[in-house]
CSV table of C-alpha atoms and ligand atoms in Angstrom, one decimal:
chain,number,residue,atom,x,y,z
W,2,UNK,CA,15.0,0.7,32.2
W,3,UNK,CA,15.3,-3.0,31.1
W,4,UNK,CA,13.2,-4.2,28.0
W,5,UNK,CA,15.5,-7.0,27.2
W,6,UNK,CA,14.2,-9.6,25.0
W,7,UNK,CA,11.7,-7.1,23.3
W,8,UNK,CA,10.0,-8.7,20.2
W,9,UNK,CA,11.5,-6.9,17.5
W,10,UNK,CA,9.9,-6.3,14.0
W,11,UNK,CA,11.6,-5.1,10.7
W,12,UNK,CA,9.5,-3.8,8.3
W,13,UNK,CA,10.2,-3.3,4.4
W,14,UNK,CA,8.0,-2.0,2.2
W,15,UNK,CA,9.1,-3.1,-1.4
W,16,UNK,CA,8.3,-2.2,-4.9
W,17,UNK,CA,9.0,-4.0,-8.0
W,18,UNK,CA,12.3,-5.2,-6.0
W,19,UNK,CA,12.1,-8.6,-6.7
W,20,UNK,CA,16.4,-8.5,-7.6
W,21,UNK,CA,17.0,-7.9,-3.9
W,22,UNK,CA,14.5,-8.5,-1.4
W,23,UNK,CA,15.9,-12.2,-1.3
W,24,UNK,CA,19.5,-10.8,0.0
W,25,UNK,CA,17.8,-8.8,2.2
W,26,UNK,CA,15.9,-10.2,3.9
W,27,UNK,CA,19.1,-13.0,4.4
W,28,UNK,CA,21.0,-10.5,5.8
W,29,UNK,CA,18.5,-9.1,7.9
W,30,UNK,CA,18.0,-12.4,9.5
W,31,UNK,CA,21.6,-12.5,10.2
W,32,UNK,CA,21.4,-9.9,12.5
W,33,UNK,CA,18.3,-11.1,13.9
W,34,UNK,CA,20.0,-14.0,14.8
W,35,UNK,CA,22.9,-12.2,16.1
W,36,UNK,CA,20.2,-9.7,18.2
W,37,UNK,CA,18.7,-13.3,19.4
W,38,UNK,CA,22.0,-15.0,20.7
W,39,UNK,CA,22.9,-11.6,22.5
W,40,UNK,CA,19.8,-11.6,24.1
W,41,UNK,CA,18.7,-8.6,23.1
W,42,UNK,CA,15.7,-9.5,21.2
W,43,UNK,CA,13.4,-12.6,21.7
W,44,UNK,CA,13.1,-15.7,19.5
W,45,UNK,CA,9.8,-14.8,17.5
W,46,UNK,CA,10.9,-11.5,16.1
W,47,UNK,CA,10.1,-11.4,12.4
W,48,UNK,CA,10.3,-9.6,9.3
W,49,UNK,CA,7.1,-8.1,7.4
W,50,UNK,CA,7.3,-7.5,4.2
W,51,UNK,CA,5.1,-4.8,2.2
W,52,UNK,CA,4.8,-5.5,-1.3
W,53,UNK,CA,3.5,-1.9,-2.9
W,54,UNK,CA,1.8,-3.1,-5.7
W,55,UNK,CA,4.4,-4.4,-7.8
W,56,UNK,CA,4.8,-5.4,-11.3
W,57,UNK,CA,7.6,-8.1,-11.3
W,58,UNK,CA,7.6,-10.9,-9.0
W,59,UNK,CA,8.6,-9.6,-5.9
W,60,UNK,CA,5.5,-10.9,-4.4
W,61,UNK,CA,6.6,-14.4,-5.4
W,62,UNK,CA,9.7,-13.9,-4.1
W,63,UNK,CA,8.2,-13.3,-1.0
W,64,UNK,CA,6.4,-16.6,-0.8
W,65,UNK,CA,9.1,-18.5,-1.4
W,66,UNK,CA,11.0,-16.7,1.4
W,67,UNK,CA,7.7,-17.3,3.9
W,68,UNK,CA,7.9,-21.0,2.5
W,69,UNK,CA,11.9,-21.0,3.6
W,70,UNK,CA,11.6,-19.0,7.1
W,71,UNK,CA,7.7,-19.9,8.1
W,72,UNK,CA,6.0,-17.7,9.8
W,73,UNK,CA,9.4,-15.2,10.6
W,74,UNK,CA,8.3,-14.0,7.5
W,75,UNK,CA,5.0,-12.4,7.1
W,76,UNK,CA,3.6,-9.5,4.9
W,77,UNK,CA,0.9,-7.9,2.8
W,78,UNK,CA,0.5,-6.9,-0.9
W,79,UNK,CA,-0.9,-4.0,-2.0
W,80,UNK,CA,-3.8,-4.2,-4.7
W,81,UNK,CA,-1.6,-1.4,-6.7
W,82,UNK,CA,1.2,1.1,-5.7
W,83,UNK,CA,0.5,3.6,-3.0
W,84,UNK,CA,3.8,4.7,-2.6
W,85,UNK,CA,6.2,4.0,0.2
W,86,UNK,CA,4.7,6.2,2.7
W,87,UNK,CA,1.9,4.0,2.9
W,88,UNK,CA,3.3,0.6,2.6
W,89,UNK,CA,5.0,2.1,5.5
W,90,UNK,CA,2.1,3.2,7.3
W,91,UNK,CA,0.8,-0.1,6.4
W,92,UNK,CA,4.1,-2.1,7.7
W,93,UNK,CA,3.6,-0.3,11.1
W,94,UNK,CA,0.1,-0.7,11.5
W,95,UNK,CA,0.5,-4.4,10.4
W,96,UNK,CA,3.2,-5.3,12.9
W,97,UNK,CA,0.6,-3.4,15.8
W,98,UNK,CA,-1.8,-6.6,14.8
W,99,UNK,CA,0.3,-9.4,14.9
W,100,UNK,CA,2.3,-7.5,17.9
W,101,UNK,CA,5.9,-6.3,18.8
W,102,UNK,CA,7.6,-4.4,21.3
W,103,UNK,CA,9.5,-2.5,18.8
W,104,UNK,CA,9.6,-1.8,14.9
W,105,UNK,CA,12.6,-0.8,12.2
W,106,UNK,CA,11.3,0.0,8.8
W,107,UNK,CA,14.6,-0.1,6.4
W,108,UNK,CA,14.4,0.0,2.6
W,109,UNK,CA,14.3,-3.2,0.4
W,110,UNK,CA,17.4,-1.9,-1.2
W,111,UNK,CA,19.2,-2.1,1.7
W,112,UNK,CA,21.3,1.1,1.0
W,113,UNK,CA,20.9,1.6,4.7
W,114,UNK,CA,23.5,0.2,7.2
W,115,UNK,CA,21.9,-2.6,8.8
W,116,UNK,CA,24.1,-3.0,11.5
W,117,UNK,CA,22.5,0.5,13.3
W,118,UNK,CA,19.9,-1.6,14.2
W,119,UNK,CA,21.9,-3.7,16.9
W,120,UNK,CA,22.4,0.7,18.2
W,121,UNK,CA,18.5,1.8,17.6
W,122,UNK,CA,17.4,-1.5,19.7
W,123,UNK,CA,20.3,-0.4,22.7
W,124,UNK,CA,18.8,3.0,22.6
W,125,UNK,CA,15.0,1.4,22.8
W,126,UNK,CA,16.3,-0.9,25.7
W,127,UNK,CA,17.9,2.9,27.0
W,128,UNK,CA,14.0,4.1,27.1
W,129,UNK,CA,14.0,5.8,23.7
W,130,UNK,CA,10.5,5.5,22.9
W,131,UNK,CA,11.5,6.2,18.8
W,132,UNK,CA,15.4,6.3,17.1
W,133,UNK,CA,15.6,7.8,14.3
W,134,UNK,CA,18.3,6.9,11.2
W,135,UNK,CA,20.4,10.4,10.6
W,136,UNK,CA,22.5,9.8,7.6
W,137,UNK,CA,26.1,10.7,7.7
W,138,UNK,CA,26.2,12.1,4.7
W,139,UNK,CA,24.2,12.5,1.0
W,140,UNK,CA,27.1,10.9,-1.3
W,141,UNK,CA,25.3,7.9,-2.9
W,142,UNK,CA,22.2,11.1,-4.1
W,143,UNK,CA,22.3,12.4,-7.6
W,144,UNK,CA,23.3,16.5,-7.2
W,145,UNK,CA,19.3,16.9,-7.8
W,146,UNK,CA,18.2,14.7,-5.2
W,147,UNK,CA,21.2,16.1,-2.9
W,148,UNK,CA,20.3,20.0,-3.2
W,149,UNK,CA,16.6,19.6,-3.2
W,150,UNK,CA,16.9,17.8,-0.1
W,151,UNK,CA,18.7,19.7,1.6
W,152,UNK,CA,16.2,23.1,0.3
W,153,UNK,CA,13.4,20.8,1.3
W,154,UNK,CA,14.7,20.3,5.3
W,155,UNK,CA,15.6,24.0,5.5
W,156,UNK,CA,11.9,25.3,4.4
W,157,UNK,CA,10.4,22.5,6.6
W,158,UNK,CA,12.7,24.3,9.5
W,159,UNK,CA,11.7,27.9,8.3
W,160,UNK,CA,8.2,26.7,8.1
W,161,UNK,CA,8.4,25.7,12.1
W,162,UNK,CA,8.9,21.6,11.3
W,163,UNK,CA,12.2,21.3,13.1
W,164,UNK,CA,13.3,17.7,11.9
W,165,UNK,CA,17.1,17.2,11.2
W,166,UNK,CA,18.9,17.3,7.9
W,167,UNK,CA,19.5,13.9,6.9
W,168,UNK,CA,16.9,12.4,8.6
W,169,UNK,CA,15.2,8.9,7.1
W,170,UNK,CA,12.7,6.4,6.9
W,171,UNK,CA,15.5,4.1,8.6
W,172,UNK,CA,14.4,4.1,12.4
W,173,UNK,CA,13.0,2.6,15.3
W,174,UNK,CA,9.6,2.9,16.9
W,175,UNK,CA,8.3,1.3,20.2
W,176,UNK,CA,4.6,-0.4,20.5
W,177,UNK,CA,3.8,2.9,22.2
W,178,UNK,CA,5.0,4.9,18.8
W,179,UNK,CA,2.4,2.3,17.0
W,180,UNK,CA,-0.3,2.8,19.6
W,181,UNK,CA,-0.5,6.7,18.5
W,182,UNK,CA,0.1,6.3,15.1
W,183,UNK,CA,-3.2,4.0,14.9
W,184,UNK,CA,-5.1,7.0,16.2
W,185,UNK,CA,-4.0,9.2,13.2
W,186,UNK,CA,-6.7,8.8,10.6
W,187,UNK,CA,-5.5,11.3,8.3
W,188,UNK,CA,-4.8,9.7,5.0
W,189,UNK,CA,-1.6,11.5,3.5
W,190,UNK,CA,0.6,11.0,6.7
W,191,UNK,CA,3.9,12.0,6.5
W,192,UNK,CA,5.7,9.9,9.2
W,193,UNK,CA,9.1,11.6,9.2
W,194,UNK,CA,6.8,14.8,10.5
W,195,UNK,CA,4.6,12.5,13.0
W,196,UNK,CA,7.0,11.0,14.6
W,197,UNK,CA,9.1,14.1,15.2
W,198,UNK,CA,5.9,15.9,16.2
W,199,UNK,CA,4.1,13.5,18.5
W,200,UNK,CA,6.9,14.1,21.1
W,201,UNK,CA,8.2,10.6,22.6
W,202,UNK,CA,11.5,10.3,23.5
W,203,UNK,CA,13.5,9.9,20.7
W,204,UNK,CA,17.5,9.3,20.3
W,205,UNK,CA,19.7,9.6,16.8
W,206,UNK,CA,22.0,7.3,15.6
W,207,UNK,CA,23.6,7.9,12.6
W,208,UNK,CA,24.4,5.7,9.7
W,209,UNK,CA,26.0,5.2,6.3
W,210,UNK,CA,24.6,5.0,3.1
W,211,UNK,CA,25.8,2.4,0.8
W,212,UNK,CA,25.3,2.8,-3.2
W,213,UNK,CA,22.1,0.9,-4.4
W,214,UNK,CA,23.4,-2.4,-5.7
W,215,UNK,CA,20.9,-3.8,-8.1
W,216,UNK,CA,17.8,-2.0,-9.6
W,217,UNK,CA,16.9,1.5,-9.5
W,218,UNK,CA,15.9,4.2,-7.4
W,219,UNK,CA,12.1,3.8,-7.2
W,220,UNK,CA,11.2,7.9,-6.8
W,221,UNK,CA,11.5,10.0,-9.5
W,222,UNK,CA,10.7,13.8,-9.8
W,223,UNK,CA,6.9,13.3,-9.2
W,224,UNK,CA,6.9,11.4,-6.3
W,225,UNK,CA,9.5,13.8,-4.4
W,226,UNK,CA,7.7,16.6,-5.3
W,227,UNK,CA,4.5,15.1,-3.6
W,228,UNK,CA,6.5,13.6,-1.0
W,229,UNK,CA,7.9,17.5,0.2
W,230,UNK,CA,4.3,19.0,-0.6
W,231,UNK,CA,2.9,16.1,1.4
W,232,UNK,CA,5.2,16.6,4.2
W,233,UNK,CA,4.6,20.8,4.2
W,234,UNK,CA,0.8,21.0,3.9
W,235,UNK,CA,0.5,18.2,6.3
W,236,UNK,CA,2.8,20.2,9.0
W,237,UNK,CA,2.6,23.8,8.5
W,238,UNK,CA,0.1,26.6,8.5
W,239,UNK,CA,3.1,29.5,7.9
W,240,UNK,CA,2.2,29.5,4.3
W,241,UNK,CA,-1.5,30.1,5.2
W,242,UNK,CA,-0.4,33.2,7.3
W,243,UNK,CA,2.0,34.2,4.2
W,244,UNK,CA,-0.8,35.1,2.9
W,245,UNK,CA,-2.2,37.1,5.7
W,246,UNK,CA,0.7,39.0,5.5
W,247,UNK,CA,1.4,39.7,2.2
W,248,UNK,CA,-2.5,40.9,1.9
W,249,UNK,CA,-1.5,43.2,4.8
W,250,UNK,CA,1.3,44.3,2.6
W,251,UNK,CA,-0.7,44.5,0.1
W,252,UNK,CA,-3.6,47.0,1.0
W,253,UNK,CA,-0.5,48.7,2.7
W,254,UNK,CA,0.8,49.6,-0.6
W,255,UNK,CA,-1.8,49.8,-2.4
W,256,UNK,CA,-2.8,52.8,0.1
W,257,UNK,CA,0.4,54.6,-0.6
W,258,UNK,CA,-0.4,54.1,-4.3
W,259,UNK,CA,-3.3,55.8,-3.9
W,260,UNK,CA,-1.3,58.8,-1.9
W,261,UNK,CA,0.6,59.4,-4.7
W,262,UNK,CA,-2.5,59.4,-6.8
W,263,UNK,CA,-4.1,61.9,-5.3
W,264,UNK,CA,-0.8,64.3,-4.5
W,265,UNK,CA,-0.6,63.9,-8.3
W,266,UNK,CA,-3.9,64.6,-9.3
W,267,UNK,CA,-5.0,67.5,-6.9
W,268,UNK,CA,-1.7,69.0,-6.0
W,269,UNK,CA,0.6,68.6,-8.9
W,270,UNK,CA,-2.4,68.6,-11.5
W,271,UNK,CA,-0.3,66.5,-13.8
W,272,UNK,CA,-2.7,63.7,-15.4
W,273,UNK,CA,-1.1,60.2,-15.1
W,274,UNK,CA,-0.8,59.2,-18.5
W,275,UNK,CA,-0.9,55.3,-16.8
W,276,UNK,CA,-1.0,52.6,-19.2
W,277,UNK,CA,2.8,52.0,-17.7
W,278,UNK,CA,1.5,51.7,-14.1
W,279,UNK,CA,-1.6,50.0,-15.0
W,280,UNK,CA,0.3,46.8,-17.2
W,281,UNK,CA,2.9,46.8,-14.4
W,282,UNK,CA,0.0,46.7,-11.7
W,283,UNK,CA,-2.0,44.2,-13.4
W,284,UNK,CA,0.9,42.2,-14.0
W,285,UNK,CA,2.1,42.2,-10.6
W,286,UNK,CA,-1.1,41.4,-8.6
W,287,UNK,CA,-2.5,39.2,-11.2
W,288,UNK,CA,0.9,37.4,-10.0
W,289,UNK,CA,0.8,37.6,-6.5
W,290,UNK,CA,-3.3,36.6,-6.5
W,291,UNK,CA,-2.3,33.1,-8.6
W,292,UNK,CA,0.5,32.9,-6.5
W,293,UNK,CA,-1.7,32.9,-3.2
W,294,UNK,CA,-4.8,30.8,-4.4
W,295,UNK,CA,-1.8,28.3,-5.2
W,296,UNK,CA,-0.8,28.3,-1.9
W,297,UNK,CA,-4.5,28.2,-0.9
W,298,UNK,CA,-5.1,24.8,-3.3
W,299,UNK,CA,-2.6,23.0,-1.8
W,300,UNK,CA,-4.1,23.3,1.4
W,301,UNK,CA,-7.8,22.9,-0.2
W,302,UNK,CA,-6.1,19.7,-1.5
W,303,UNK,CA,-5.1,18.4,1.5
W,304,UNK,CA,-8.4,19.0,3.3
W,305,UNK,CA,-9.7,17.6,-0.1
W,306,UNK,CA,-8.0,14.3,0.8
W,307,UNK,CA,-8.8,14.0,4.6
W,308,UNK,CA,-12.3,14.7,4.1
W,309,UNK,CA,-13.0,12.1,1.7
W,310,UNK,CA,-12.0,9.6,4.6
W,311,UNK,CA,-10.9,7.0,2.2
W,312,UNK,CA,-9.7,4.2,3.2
W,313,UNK,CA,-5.3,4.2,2.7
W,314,UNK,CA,-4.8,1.3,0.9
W,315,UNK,CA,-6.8,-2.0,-0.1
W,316,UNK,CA,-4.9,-5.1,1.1
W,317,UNK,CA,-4.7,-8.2,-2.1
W,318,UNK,CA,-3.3,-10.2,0.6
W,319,UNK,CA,-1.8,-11.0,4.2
W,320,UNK,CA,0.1,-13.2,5.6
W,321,UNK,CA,-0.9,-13.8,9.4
J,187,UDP,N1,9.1,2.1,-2.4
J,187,UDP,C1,7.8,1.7,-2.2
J,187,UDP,N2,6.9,2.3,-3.0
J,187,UDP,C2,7.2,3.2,-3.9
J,187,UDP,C3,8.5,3.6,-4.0
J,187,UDP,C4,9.5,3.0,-3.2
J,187,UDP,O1,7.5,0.8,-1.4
J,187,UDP,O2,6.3,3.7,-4.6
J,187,UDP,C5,10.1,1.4,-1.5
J,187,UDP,C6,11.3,0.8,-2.2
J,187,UDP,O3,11.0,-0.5,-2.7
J,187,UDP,C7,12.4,0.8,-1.2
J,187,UDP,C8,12.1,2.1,-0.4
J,187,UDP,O4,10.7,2.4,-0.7
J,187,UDP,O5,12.3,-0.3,-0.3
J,187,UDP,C9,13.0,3.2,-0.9
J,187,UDP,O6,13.0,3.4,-2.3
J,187,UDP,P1,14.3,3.6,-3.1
J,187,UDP,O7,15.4,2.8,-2.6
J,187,UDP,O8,13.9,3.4,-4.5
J,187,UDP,O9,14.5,5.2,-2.8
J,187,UDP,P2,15.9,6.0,-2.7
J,187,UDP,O10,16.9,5.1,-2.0
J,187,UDP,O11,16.3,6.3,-4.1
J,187,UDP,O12,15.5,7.2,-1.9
J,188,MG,MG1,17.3,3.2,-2.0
């Protein structure tokens, strides 16, 4: 199947980035323009630019670059920081209005190679209807962000969510992809979840990871940990039957518990003298009980979300 000349999109949300987005977006529209004279993408594509609320002057910078490029460049700004799944969400969503035939979000830091997206646009024009970005390896992560990672992807697998190690934020979706995602009302999407789950055809290309350049990593511990819960409650319902079972388990021992009770009391006559069992007991259900109305919060917290049916972000500004 042929789709040459597909309108192509590249979306990067961006927060307080003003350092780099300038670069990046020049080198961006150097492949562009190499995508364009190969024929492989058509004349209007464009880059949309999400600017999550920041503090500096990255939304400056990104009027100036509209004022250099026109309308290649277009974007929004965020009234405050929403974090970068929405300004993705919002990036896709955005690019749906103003129209494509395909999208690539990639980070503002470019610490993604851009050169896979010449690959991800061959695999679209091959029928993939979504490529994702696998990275090669996790060499430019701190050992924290490195092993949590890698504990988060291998949960997300036990839990039933099969997406690859490694994956990313660094991939292609078609107009189709976009068409489904606008049905999704929920309002804490994870998208590396949706897109796996929603079942399209999807290809892999993998890619290096260059050392961020200028600025800082814009996540810290917070905003993983909410990333991973995010991307759990929103995909899972094991934990929810963890608790089934360990209840099971539960009443199961406690029933063999009371056995021994008994045996003790009318057979063996010998008075439990308890306090031991009791502080141990207490201890260990009083754990297990906080342990499972955890669980049950963060689920409670999720529907918490959904069912205020808030709006995901409030848009300061767009460029059309
Ligand atoms: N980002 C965002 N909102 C945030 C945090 C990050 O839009 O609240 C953007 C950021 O500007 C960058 C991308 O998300 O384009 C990835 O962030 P970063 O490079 O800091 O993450 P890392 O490479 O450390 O995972
Ligand atoms: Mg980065």
């Amino acid at each position: 199947m042929s789709k040459c000349k597909s309108r192509l999109a590249i979306i990067i949300p961006c927060f307080n980035e003003e350092l780099v987005i300038k670069s990046t977006v020049e080198t961006l529209f150097g492949v562009l323009n190499r995508l364009i004279s190969a024929e492989k993408i058509s004349e209007d594509s464009y880059i949309y630019l999400i600017d999550d609320g920041s503090k500096d002057k990255t939304w400056n910078e990104i009027e100036n670059l509209r004022a250099t490029y026109g309308e290649k460049i277009k974007g929004t700004k965020f009234i405050r920081n929403y974090g970068n799944q929405k300004a993705l969400i919002a990036g896709l969503l955005g690019v749906r209005e103003v129209g494509c035939d395909c999208v690539v979000s990639i980070d503002a830091d470019l610490q993604q190679d851009e050169n896979a997206i010449e690959t991800f646009v061959d695999e679209f024009h091959n029928g993939a209807d979504i490529v994702s970005g696998i990275r090669n390896d996790r060499k430019t992560d701190s050992f924290f962000k490195k092993t949590t990672a890698i504990c988060f992807y291998r949960l997300m697998n036990l839990l039933g969510v099969k997406i690859p190690q490694n994956h990313s934020d660094y991939r292609l979706v078609s107009k189709r992809a976009l068409d489904i995602l606008a049905e999704y009302q929920e309002e804490g999407l994870f998208l590396r979840g949706f897109f796996h789950e929603i079942g399209l055809r999807t290809a892999y290309v993998h890619f290096d990871v260059k050392p961020r350049m200028v600025g800082c990593s814009k996540f810290n511990f917070l905003s993983l940990t909410s990333l991973a819960l995010n991307g759990i409650t929103a995909f899972s319902i094991v934990p929810l039957r963890i608790i089934a079972v360990l209840g099971v388990l539960t009443v199961l021992g406690s029933f063999l518990l009371m056995m021994n009770v008994l045996y003790e009391f009318f057979v063996m006559h010998d008075a439990p003298n308890g306090w031991a069992t009791l502080v141990i007991l207490l201890a260990f259900f009083g754990g297990l009980q906080i342990f499972c109305i955890g669980i049950i919060g963060e689920y409670l917290g999720q529907i918490f979300n959904e069912v205020k049916g808030r709006p995901r972000y409030i848009k300061e500004i767009e460029l059309k």
